[in-house]
Short mmCIF file of C-alpha atoms in Angstrom, two decimals:
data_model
loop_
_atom_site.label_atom_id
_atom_site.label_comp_id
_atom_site.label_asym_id
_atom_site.label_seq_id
_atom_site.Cartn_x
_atom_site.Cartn_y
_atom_site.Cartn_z
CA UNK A 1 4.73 -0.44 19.35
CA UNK A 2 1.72 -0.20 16.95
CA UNK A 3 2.54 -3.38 13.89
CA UNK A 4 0.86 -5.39 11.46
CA UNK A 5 3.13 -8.76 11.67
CA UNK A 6 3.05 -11.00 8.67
CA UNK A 7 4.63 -14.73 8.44
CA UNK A 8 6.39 -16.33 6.89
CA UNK A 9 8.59 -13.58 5.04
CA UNK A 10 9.43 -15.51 2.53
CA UNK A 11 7.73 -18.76 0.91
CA UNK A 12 8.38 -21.49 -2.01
CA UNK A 13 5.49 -23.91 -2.63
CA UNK A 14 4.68 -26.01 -4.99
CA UNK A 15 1.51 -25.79 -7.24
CA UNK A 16 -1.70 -27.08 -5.59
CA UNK A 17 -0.30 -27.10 -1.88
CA UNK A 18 -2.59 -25.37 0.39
CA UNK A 19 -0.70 -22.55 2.20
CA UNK A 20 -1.86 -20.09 4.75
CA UNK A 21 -0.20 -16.55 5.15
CA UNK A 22 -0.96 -15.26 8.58
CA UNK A 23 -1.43 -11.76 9.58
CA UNK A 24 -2.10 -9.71 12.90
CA UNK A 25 -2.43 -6.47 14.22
CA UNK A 26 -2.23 -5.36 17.66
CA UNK A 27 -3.60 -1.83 17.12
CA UNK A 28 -7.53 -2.92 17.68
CA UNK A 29 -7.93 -1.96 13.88
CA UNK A 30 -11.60 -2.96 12.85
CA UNK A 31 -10.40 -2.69 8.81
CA UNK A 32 -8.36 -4.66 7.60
CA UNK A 33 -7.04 -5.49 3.66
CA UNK A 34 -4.56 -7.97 1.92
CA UNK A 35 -3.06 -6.21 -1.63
CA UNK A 36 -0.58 -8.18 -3.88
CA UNK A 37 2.30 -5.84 -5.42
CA UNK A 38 3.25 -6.82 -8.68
CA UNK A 39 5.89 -5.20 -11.05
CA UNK A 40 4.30 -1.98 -12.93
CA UNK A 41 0.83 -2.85 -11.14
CA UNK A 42 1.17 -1.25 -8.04
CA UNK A 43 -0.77 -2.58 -5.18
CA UNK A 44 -4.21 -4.27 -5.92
CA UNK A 45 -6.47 -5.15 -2.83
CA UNK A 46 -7.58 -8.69 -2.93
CA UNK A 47 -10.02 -9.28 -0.01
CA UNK A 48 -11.25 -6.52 2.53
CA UNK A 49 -12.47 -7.43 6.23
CA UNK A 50 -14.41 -4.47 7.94
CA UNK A 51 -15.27 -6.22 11.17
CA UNK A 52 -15.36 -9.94 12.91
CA UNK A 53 -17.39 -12.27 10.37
CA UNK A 54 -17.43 -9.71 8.01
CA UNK A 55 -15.31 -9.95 4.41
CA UNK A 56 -15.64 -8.87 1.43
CA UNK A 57 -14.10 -9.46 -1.97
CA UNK A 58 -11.56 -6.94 -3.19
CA UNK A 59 -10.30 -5.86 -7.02
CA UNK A 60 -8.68 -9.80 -7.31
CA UNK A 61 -10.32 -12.51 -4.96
CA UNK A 62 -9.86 -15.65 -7.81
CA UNK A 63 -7.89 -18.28 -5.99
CA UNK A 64 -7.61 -16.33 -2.28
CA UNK A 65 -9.81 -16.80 0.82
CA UNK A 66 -9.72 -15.16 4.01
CA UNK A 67 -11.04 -15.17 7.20
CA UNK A 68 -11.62 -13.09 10.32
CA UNK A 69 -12.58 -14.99 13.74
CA UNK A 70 -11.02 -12.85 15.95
CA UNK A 71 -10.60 -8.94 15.37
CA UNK A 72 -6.64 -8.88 15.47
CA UNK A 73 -6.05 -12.01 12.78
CA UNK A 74 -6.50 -12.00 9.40
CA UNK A 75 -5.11 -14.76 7.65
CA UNK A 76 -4.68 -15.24 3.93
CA UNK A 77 -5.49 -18.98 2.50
CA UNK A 78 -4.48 -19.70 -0.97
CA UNK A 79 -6.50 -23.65 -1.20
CA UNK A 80 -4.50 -24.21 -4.68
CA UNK A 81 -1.92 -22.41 -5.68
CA UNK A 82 -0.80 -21.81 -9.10
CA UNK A 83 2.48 -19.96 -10.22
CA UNK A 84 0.45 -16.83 -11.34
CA UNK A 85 -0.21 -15.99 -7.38
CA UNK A 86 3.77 -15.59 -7.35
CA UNK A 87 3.32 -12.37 -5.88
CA UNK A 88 4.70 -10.07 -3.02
CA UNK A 89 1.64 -9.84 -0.06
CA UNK A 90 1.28 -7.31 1.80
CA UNK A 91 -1.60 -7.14 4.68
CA UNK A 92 -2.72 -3.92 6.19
CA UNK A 93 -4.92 -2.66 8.67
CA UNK A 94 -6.40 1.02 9.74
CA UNK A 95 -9.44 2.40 11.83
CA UNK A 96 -11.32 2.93 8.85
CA UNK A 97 -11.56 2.53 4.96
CA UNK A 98 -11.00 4.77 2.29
CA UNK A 99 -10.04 7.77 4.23
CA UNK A 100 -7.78 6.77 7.08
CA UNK A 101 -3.86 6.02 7.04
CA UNK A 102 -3.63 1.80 6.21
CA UNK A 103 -0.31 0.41 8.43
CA UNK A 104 1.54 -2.41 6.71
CA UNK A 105 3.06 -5.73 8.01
CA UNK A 106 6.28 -6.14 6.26
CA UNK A 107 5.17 -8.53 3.22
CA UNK A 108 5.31 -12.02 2.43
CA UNK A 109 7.12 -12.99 -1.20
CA UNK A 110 5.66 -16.16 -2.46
CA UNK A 111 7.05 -18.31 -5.38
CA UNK A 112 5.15 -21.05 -6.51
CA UNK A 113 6.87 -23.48 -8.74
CA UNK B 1 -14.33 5.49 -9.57
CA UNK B 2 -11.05 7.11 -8.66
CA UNK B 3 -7.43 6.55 -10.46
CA UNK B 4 -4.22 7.51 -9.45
CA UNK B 5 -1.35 7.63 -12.34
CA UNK B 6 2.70 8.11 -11.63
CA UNK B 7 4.32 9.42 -14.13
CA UNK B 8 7.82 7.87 -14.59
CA UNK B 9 8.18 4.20 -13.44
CA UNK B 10 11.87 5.55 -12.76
CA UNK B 11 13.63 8.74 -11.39
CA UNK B 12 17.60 9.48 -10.84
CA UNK B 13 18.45 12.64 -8.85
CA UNK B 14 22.20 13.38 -7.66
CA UNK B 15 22.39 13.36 -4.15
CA UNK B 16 21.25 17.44 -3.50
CA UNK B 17 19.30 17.38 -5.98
CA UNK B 18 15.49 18.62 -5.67
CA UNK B 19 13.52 15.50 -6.11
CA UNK B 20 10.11 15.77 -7.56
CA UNK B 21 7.90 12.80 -8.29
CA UNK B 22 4.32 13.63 -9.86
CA UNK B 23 1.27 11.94 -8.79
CA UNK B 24 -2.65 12.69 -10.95
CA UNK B 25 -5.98 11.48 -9.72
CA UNK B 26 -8.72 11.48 -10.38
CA UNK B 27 -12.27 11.10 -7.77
CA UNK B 28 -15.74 12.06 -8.39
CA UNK B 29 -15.64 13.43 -4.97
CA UNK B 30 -12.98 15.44 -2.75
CA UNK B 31 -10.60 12.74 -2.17
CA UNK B 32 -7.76 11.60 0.36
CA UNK B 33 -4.67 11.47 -0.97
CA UNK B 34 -1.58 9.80 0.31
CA UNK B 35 2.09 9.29 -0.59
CA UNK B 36 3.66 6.20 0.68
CA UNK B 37 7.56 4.95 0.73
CA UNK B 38 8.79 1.41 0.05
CA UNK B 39 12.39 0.91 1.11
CA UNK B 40 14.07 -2.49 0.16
CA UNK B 41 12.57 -5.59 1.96
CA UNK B 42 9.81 -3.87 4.28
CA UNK B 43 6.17 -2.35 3.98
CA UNK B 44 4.92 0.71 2.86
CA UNK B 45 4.95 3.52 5.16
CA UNK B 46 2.90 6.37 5.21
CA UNK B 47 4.83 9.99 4.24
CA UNK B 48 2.52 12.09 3.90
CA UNK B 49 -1.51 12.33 3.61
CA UNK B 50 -3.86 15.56 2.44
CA UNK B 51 -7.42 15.10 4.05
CA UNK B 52 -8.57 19.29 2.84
CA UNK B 53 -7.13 21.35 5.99
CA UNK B 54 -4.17 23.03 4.36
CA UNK B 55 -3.08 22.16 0.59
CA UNK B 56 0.64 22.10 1.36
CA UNK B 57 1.37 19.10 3.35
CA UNK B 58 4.64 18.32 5.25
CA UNK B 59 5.51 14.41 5.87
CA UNK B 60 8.73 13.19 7.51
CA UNK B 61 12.05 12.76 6.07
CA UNK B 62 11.39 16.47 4.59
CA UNK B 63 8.87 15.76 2.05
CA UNK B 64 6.47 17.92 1.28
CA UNK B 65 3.18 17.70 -1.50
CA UNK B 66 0.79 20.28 -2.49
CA UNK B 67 -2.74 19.44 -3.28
CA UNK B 68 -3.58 21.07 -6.40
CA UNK B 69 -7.25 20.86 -7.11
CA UNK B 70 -7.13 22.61 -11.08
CA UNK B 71 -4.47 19.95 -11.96
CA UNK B 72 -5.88 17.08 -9.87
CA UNK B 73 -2.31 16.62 -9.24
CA UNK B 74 -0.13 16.30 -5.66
CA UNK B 75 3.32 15.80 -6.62
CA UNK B 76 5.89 15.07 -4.29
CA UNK B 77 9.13 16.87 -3.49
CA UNK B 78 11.72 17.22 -1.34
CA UNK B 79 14.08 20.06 -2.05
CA UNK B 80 17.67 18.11 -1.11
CA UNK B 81 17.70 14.50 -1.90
CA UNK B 82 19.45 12.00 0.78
CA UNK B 83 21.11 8.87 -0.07
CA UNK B 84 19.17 7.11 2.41
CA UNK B 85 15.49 8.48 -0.03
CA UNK B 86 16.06 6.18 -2.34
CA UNK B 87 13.24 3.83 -2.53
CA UNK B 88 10.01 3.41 -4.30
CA UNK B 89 6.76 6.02 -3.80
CA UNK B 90 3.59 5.18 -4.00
CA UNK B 91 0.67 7.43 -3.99
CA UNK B 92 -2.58 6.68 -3.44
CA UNK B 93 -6.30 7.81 -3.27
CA UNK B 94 -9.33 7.03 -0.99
CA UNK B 95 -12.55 8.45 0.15
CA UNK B 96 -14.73 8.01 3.24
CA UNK B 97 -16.66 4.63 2.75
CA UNK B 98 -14.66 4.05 -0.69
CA UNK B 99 -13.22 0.30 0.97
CA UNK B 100 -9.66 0.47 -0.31
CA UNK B 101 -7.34 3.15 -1.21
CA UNK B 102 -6.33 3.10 -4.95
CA UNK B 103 -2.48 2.83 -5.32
CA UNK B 104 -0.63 4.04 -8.57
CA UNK B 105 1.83 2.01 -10.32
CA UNK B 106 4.90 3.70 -8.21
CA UNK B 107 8.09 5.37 -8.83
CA UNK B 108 11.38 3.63 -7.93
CA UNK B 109 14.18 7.01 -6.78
CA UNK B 110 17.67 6.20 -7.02
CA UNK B 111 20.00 9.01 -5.84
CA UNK B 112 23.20 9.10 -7.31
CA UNK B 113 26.34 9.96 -5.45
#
């Protein structure tokens, strides 16, 4: 079955912990995206990966990296969080960029008190 | 630079009911437009998507939009709304080499017994 899987579902942290959302898709996907979905906002694309070794920031990088060693993972790092990136994250992945249907893993809601 | 606005944050249908949620965009060139569903707790999944072969376009769950190029509009509608539609809609725009599709701000349906 073609998925994007996302862990943990659900996370509380604490400000300034470094935290790591991981995300992987099994559908050999070269694109792949991480949005957060806030209230009234939509979804807003915070860093893009095209290929291996290749990223890219997105409409709200500040605070997020990412990485992408191998073409199925694409893990989210947040090095300090703060309680603004209380957010719901979504990853997504699709054979192209603009043009082609994006697949969804099921989100991650973070709280950070 | 492409948009997409929803208009109405919030729609309430009886169950029956034709549902109808509007979607404008806006794209410099011919875009790709999308309409994505959001039940509770789980990702977006794709409904529908218009890429220029026909303007009507059928999704599942018996949704239907229609491209309209003179409006820049491609509302969404389904003629009998289901308990089991409600949810929130997103819809989005992209364009080949654009790297992320734009998402409006999304309409939560609730269907009322």
């Amino acid at each position: 079955e073609a998925q994007v899987t996302q862990n943990p579902r659900y996370l509380i942290t604490v400000t300034g912990k470094k935290l790591t959302v991981t995300c992987s898709q099994n559908m050999n996907h070269e694109y792949m995206s991480w949005y957060r979905q806030d209230p009234g906002l939509g979804l807003r694309q915070i860093y893009y990966s095209m290929n291996v070794e290749v990223t890219d920031k997105g409409d709200v990088p500040e605070g997020y990296k990412v990485s992408r060693k191998e073409k199925r993972n694409f893990p989210l790092i947040l090095e300090s969080p703060s309680p603004n990136q209380t957010s719901l994250y979504f990853c997504a992945s699709s054979l192209s960029q603009g043009a082609a249907e994006a697949f969804f893993g099921q989100g991650t809601r973070l709280t950070v008190v | 630079a492409q948009s997409v606005t929803q208009l109405g944050s919030h729609v309430s249908v009886s169950e029956g009911a034709l549902v109808l949620l509007r979607c404008n965009y806006s794209s410099s060139v011919p875009p790709y437009l999308f309409w994505y569903v959001q039940y509770p707790n789980q990702g977006l999944q794709l409904l529908l998507k218009y890429t220029s072969a026909a303007t009507l376009v059928k999704g599942i769950n018996g949704f239907e939009a229609e491209f309209k190029k003179s409006e820049t509009s491609f509302h969404l509608t389904k003629p009998s709304a289901h308990m089991s539609d409600a949810a929130e809609y997103f819809c989005a725009v992209g364009r080949t080499g654009r790297r992320a599709l734009t998402f409006g701000s999304g309409t939560r349906l609730q269907v009322q017994p």
